[in-house]
Coordinates of C-alpha atoms and ligand atoms in Angstrom, one line a residue:
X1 CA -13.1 -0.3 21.7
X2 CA -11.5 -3.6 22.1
X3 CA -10.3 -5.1 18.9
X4 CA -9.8 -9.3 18.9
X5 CA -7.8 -11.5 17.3
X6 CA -10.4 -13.5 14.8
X7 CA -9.1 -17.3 14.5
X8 CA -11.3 -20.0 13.1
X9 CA -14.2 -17.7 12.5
X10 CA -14.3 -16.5 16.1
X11 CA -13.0 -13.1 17.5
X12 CA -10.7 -14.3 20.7
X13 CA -8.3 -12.9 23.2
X14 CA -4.9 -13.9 22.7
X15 CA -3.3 -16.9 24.8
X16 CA -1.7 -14.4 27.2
X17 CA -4.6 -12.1 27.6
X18 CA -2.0 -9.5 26.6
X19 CA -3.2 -6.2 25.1
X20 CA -1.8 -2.8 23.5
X21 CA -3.6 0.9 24.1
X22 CA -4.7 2.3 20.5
X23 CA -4.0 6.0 20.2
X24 CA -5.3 9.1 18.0
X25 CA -2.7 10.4 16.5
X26 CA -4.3 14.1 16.4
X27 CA -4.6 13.9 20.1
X28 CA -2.6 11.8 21.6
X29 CA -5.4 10.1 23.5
X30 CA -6.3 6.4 23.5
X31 CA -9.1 5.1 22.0
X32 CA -8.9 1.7 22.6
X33 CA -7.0 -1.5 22.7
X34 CA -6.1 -4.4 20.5
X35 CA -4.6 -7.6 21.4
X36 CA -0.6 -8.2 21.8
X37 CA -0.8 -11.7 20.6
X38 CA 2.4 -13.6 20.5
X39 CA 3.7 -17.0 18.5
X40 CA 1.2 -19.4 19.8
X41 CA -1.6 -17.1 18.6
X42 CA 0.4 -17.0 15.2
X43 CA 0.4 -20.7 15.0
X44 CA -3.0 -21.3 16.1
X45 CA -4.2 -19.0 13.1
X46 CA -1.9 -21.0 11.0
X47 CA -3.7 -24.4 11.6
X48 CA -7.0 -22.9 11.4
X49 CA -6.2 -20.9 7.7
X50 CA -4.1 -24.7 7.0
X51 CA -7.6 -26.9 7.7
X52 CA -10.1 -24.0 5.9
X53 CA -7.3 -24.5 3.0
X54 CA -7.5 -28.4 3.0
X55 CA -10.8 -29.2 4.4
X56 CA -13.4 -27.1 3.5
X57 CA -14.8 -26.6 -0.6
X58 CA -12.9 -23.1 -0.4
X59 CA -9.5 -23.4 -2.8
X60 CA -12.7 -25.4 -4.9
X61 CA -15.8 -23.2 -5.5
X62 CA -15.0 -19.9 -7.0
X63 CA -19.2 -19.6 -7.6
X64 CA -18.9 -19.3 -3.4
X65 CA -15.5 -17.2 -3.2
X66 CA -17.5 -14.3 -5.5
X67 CA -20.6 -14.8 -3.4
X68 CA -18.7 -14.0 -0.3
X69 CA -16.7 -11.4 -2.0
X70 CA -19.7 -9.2 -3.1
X71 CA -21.7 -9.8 0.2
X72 CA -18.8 -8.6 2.3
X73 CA -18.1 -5.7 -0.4
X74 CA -22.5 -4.6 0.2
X75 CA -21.6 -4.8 4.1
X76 CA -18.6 -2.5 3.9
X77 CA -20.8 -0.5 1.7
X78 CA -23.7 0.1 4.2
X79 CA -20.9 1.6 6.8
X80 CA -18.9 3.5 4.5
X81 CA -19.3 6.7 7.0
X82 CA -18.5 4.9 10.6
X83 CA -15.6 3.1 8.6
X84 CA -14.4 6.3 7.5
X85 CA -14.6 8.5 10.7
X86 CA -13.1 5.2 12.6
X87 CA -10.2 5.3 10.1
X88 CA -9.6 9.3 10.4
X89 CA -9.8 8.5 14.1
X90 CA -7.0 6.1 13.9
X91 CA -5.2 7.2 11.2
X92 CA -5.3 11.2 11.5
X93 CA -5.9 11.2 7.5
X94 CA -8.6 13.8 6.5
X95 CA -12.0 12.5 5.9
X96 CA -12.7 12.6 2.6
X97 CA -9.2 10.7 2.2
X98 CA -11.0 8.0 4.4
X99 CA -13.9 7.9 2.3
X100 CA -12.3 7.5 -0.4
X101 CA -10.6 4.8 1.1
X102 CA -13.2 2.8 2.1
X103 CA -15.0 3.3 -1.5
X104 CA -11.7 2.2 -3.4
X105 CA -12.0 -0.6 -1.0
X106 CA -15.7 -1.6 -2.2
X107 CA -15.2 -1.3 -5.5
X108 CA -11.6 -3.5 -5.4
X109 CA -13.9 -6.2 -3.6
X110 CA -16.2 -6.3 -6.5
X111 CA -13.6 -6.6 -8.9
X112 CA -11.7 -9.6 -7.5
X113 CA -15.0 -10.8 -7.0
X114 CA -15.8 -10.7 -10.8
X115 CA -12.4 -12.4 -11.4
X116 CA -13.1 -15.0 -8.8
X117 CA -15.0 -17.2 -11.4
X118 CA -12.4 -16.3 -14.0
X119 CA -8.8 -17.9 -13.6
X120 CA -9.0 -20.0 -16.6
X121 CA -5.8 -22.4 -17.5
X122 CA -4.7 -24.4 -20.9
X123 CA -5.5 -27.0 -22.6
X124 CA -3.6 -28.3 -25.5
X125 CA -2.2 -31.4 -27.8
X126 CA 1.7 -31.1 -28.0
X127 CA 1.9 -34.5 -29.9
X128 CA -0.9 -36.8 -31.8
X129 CA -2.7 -37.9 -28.5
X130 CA -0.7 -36.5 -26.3
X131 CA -2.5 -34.1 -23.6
X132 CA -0.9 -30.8 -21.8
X133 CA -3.3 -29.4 -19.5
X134 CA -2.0 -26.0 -17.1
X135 CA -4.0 -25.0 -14.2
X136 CA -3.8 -22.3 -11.9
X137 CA -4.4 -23.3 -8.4
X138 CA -4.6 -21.4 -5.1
X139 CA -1.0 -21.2 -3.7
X140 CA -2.7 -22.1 -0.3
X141 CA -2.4 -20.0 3.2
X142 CA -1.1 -16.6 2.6
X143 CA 0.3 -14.4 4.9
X144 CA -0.9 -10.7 5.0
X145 CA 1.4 -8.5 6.8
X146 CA 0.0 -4.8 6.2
X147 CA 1.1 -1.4 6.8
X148 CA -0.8 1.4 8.5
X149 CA -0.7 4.2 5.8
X150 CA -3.5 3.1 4.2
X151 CA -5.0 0.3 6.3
X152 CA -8.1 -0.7 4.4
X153 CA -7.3 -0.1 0.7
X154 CA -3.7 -1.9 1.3
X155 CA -5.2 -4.9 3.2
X156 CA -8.3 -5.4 1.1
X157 CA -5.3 -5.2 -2.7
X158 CA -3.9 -8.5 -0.8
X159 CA -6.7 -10.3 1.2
X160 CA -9.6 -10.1 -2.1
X161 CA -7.2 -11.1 -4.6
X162 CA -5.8 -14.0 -1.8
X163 CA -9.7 -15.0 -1.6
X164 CA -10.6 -14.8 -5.0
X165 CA -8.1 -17.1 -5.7
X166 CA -9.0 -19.7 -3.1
X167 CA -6.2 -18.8 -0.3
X168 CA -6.9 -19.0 3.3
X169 CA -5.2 -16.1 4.7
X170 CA -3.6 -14.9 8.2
X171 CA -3.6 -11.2 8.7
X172 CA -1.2 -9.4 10.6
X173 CA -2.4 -5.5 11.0
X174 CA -0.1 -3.2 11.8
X175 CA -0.3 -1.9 15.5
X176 CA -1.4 1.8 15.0
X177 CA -4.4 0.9 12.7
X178 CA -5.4 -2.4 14.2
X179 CA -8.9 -0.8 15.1
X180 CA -9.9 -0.3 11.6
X181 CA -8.7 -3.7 10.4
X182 CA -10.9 -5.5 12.8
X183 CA -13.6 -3.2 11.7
X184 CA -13.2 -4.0 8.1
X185 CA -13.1 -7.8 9.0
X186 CA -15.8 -7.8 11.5
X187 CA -18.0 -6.9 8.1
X188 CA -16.6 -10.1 6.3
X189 CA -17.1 -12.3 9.2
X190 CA -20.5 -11.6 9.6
X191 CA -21.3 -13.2 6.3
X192 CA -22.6 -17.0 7.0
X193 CA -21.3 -18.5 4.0
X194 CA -17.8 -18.0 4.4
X195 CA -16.3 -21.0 6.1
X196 CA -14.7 -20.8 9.5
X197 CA -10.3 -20.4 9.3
X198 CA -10.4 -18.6 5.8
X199 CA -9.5 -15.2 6.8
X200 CA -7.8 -14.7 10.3
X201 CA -6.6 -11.9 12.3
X202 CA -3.2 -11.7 14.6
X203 CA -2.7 -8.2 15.6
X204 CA 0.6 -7.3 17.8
X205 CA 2.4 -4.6 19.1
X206 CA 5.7 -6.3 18.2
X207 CA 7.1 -8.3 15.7
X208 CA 6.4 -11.8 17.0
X209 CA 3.9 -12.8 14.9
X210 CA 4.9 -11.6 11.6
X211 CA 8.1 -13.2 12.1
X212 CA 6.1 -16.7 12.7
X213 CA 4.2 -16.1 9.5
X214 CA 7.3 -15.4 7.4
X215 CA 9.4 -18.0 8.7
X216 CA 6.3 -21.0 8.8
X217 CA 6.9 -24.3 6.2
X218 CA 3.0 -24.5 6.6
X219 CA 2.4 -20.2 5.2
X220 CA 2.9 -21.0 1.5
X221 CA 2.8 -16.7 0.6
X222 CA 3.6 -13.7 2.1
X223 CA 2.1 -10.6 1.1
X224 CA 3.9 -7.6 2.2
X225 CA 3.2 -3.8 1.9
X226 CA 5.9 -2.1 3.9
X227 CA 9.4 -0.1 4.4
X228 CA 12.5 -1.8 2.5
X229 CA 14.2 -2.6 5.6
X230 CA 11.3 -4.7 6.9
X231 CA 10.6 -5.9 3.1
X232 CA 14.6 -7.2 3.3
X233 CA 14.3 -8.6 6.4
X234 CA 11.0 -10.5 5.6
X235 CA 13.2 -12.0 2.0
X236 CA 16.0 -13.4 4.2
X237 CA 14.0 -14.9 6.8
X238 CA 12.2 -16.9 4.3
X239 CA 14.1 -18.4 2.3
X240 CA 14.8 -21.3 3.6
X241 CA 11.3 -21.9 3.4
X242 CA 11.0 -20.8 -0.4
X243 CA 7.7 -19.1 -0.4
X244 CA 6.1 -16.9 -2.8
X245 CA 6.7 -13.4 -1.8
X246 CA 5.1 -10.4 -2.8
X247 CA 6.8 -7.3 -1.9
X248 CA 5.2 -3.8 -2.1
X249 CA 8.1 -1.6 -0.6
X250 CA 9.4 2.3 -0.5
X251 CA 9.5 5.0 -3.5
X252 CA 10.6 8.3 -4.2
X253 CA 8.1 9.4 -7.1
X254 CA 9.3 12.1 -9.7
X255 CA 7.3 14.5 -11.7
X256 CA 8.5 15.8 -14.5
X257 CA 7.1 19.4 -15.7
X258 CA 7.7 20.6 -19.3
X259 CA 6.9 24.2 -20.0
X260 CA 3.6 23.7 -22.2
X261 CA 1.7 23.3 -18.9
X262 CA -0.5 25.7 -16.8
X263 CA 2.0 26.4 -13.7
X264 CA -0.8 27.4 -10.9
X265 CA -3.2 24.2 -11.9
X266 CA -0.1 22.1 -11.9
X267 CA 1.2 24.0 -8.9
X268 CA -1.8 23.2 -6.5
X269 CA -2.1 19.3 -8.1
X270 CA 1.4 18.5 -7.6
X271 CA 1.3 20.1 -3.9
X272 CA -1.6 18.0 -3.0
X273 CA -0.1 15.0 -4.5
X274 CA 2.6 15.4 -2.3
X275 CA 0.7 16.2 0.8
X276 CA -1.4 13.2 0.5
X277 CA -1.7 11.3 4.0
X278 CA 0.9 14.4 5.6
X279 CA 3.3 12.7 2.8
X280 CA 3.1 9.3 4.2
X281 CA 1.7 7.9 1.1
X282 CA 4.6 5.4 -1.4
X283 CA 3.7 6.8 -4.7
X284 CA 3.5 10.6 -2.8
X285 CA 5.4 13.1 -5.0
X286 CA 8.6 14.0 -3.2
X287 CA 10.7 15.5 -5.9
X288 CA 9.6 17.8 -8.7
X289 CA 11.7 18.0 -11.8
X290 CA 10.8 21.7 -13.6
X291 CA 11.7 22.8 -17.1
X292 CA 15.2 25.3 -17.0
X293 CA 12.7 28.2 -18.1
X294 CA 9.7 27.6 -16.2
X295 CA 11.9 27.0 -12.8
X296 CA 11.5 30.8 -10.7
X297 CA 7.3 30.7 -12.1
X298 CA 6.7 27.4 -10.4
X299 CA 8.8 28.3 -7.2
X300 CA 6.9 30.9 -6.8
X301 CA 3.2 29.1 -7.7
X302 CA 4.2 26.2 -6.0
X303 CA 5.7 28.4 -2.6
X304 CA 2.0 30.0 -2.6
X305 CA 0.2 26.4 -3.0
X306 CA 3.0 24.7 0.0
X307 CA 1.9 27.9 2.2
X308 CA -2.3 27.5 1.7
X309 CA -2.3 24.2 3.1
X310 CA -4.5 23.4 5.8
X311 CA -3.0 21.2 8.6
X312 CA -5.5 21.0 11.1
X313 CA -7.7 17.8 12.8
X314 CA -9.0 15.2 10.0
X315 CA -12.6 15.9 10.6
X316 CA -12.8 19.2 10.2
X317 CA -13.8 20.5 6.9
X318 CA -11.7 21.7 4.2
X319 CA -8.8 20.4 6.1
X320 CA -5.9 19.0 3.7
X321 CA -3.4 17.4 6.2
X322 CA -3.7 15.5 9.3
X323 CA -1.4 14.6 11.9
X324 CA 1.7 11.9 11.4
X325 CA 1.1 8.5 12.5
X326 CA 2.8 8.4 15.7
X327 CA 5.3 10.4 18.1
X328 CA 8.3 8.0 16.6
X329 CA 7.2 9.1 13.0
X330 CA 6.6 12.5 13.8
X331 CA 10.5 12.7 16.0
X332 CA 12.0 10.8 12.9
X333 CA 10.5 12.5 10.0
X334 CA 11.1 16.1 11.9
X335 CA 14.9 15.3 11.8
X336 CA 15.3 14.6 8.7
X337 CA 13.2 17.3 7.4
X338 CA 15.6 19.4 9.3
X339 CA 18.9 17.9 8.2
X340 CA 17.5 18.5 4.6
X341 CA 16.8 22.1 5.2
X342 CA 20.0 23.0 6.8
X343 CA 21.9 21.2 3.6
X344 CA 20.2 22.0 0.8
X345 CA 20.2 25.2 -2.0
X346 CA 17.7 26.7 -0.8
X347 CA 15.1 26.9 1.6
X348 CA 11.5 27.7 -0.4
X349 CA 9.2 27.1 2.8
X350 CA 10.3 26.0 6.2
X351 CA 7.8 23.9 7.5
X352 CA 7.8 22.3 11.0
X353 CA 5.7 21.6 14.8
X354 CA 2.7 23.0 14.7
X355 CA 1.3 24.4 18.4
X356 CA -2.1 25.8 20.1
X357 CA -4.4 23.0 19.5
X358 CA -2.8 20.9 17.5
X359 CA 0.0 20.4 20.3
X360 CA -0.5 17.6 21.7
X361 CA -0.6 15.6 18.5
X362 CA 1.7 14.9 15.9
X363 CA 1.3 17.6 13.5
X364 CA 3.7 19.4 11.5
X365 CA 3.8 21.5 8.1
X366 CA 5.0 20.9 4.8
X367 CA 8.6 21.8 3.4
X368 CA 9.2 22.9 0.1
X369 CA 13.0 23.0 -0.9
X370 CA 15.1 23.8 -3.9
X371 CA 18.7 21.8 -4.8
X372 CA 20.1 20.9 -7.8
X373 CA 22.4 17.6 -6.8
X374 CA 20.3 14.9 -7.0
X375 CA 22.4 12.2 -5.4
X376 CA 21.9 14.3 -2.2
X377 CA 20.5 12.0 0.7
X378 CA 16.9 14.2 0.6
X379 CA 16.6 13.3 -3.2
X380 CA 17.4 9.8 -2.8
X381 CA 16.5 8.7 0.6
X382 CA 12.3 7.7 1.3
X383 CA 11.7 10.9 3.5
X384 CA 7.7 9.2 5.3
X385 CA 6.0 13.3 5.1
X386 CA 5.9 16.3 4.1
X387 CA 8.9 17.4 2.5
X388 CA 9.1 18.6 -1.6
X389 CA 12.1 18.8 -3.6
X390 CA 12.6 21.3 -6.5
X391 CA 15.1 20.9 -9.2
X392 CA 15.5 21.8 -12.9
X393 CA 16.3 20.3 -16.0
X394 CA 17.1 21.5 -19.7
X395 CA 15.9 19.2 -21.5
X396 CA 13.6 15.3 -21.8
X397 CA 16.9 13.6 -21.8
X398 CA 18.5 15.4 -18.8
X399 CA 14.8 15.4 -16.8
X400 CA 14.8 10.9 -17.5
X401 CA 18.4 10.9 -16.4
X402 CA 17.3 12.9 -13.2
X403 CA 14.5 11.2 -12.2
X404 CA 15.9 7.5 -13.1
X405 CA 18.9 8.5 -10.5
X406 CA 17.5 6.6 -7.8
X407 CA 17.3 2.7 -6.0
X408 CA 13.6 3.1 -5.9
X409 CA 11.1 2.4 -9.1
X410 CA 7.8 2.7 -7.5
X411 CA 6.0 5.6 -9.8
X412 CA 6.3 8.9 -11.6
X413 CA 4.0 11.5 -13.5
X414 CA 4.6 13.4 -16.8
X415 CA 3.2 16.6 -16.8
X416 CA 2.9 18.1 -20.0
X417 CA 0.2 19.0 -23.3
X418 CA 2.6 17.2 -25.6
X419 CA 1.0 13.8 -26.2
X420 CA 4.2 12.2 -28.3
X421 CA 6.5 13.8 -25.3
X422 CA 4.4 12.4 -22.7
X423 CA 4.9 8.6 -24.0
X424 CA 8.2 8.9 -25.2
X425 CA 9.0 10.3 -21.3
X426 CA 6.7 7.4 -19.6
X427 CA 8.6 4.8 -22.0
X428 CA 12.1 6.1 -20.8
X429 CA 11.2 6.0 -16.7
X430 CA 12.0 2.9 -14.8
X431 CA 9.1 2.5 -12.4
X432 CA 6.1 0.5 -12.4
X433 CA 3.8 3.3 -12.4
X434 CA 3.4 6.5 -14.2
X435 CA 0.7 9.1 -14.9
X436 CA 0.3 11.1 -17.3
X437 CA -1.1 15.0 -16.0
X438 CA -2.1 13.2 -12.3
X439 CA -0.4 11.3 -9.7
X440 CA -1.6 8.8 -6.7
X441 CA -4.6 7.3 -8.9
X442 CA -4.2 3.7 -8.0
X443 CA -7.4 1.4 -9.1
X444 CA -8.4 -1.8 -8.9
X445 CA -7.8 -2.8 -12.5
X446 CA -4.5 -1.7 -13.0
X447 CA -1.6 -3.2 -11.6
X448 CA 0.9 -1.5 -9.3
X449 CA 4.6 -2.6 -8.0
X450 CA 7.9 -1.5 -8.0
X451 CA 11.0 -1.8 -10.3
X452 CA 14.2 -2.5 -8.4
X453 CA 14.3 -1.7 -4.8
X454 CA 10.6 -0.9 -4.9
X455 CA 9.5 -4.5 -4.2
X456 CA 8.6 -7.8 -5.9
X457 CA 5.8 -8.7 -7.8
X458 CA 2.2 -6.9 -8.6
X459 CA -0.8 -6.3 -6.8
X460 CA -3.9 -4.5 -8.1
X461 CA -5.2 -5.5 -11.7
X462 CA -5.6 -9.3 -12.8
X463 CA -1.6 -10.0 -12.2
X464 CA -2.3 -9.6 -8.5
X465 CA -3.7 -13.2 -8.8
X466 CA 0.2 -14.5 -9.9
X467 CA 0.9 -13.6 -6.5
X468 CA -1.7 -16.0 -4.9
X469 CA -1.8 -18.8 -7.5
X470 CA 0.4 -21.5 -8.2
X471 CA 0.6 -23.4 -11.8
X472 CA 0.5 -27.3 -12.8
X473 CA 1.0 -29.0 -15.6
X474 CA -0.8 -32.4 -16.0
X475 CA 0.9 -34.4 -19.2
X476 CA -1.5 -37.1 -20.6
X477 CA -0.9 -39.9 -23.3
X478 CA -4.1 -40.9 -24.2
X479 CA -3.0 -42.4 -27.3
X480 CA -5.5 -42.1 -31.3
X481 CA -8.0 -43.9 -32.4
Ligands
NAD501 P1 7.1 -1.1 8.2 O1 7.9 -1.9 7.3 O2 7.6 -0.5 9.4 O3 5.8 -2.0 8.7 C1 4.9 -2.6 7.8 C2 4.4 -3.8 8.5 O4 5.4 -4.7 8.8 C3 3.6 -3.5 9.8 O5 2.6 -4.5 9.9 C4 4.7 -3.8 10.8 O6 4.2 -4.1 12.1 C5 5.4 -5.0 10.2 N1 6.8 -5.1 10.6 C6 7.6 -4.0 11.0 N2 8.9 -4.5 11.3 C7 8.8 -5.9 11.1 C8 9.8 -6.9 11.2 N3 11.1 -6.7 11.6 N4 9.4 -8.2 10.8 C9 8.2 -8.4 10.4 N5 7.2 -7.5 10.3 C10 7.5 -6.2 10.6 O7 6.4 0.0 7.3 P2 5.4 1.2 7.7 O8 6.2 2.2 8.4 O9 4.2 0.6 8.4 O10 4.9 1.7 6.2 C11 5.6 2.6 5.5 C12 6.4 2.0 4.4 O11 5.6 1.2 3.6 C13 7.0 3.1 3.5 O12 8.3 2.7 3.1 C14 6.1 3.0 2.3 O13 6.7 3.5 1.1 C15 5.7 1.6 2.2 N6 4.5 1.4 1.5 C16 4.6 0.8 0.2 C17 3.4 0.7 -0.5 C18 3.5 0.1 -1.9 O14 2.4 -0.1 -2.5 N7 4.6 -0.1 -2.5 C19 2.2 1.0 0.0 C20 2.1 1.6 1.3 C21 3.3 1.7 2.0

């Protein structure tokens, strides 16, 4: 498998005919390659996305823009299974995560397609024949710089919300996932009517590229899902170009259990949101916030839930967690998981390497831990896999106060059967996201982002569109008759 760079509607080498070996992550073994572009690449994807933007009907026919939106969306549809074993291959997630991917995928496609034809403006008379009208226009060429955790769902939030709103768009995959991307794309380009330099692909194994995206006068948006560090990085490079920025960063997501709730269902839901993607998931729950006299019943029901889960190959049925991404994440993720086990309370279940088959790839088993200090670097710190945190609270004021503690505002659930308690605790939480008895449901209509040091901006829902758009006011005197 070779994946290309796409520029100008054509899949091309990159100018240095440079390329980087794709790996499974459950093996170890390489599956294919994708190009190491560099800056010219960047630039020549620039000046395509910059004359698509300025010289074809695009930014002006949102009748076209759903057209293009719902054909691509049917394509993706008719490969929903190769999509999804390619992804698993890439990825290491389990398949029905990758199905599930590739579905929320469709059905976000259709959605911005609907929306396409709907970003209406103002009109209005602020003085006797005097003539206010506001439109929303496309922002112009978008930057796409996307992570690997979720590769389609978290490149299709930016790039069909970018399209629908008439962007041209450069997408930079990231380079464990750059496989799937092209995939993905290769079922957009194949749809005629989309003009030539509207969505383009730069894949590299560094940072080159990305760098030339966020630092470009001519890229008029970035669009970042990503770590904080990179997300900080990306702010102070541009600014001196002022661009739009949309910033989808880190999270440490709460739940909060009251004692009205059913300790084994919660047990197993909770344990599974946390394992989602081997952990490597934002909104994954990380620390779990227990009622004082519920606290030794859901240690134990959650110990027994940490201790079923199947690790094993993403293909295989009934699996529940795949490998981590790569040997870095696996080496960094490891340590940390064992500083926090050899500093905290309590160790519930000691998870770690996994051997036999799994070996040679980049496996290792949840961690479920108890402490009570919640400034401790485990509780605050975005640990990317499997680890769980236990603590207790006495009472709704003590579990906010907990559970607010943090830099991050990303997401939290409320579990309990109390419908007043379950508002009043969702009201008090500072994070863009909370669910009420679930966790990870992230859809198309609803948006998602991040209070404080969880990022800038929304994506998902109709606001995603404020992060593509840009407004003008036209002032008119046209006088009275
Ligand atoms: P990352 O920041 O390392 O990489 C994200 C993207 O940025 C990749 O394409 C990468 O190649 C690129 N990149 C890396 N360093 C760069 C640099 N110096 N300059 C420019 N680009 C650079 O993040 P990751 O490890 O791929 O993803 C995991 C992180 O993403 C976690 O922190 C997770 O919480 C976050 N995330 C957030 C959301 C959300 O919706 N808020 C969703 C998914 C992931």
């Amino acid at each position: 498998m070779i994946a290309l760079n796409l520029i100008n509607g054509r899949w091309v080498e990159g100018q240095s005919k440079r390329f980087s070996p794709s790996f499974n992550p459950a093996t170890g073994e390489q599956i294919g390659k994708y190009v190491n572009s560099d800056e010219i690449d960047a630039v020549l994807a620039i000046e395509a996305a910059k004359e698509a933007f300025y010289k074809s009907n695009w930014a002006h026919q949102p009748r076209l823009r759903q057209l293009v939106l719902l054909e691509w969306a049917s394509r993706l549809e008719q490969k929903i299974e190769p999509l999804a074993q390619l992804l698993t291959q890439e990825n290491g997630k389990v398949i029905a995560q990758s199905r599930g991917e590739v579905l929320g995928a469709v059905s976000e496609i259709r959605y911005y397609a609907g929306l396409a034809r709907y970003i209406p403006g103002n009109f209005f008379e602020v003085e006797p024949g005097v003539y206010t009208s506001i439109l929303k226009e496309p922002a112009g060429v978008a930057g796409l710089i996307i992570p690997w955790n979720a590769p389609i769902v978290l490149l299709i939030r930016s790039l069909a919300p970018a399209m629908a709103a008439g962007c041209a768009s450069i997408i930079k995959s990231a380079p464990q996932t750059t496989q799937i991307t092209a995939a993905v794309l290769n079922c957009l380009q194949e749809v005629t009517s989309l003009p030539p330099g509207v969505v383009n692909l730069v894949s590299e194994q560094g940072h080159q590229v990305a760098a030339t995206l966020v630092e470009s006068n001519d890229v008029d948006v970035i669009s970042f899902t990503g770590s904080n560090r990179t997300g900080q990085k990306i702010m102070a490079a541009a600014a001196p170009t002022m661009k739009k920025l949309s910033l989808e960063l880190g999270g440490k997501s709460c739940c909060l259990v009251f004692n009205d709730v059913n300790l084994s269902d919660v047990a197993s839901k909770l344990v599974t949101a946390a394992i989602i993607i081997s952990g490597q998931q934002c909104t994954a729950a990380r620390r779990i916030l227990v009622h004082e006299s519920i606290y030794e019943d859901m240690k134990i029901a959650l110990k027994l839930a940490v201790e079923s889960v199947k690790v094993g190959f993403g293909q295989d049925t009934g699996m529940q967690m795949g490998p981590l991404i790569d040997a870095a994440a696996l080496e960094r993720v490891n340590t940390e998981i064992e500083r926090s086990l050899d500093s905290c309370d309590e160790v519930i279940v000691r998870g770690g390497r996994l051997g036999g088959d799994l070996s040679k790839g980049h496996f290792i088993s949840p961690s479920l831990i108890a402490h009570q200090d919640d400034n401790a670097f485990f509780c605050q710190d975005e640990i990317f896999g499997p680890l769980i945190v236990l603590e207790s609270f006495t009472d709704e004021k003590h579990a906010v106060q907990k559970a607010n503690n943090t830099e991050y505002g990303l997401s939290a659930s409320v579990w309990t059967n109390d419908g007043n308690r379950s508002l009043r605790i969702a009201r008090a939480l500072r994070n863009g996201t909370i669910w009420i008895n679930d966790h990870n449901k992230l859809i198309a209509e609803a948006e998602t982002g991040g209070y404080r040091k969880s990022g800038l901006g929304r994506l998902h829902g109709f606001d995603a569109l404020i992060d593509f758009t840009e407004i003008k006011s036209i002032y008119q005197n046209v006088g009275v008759v």
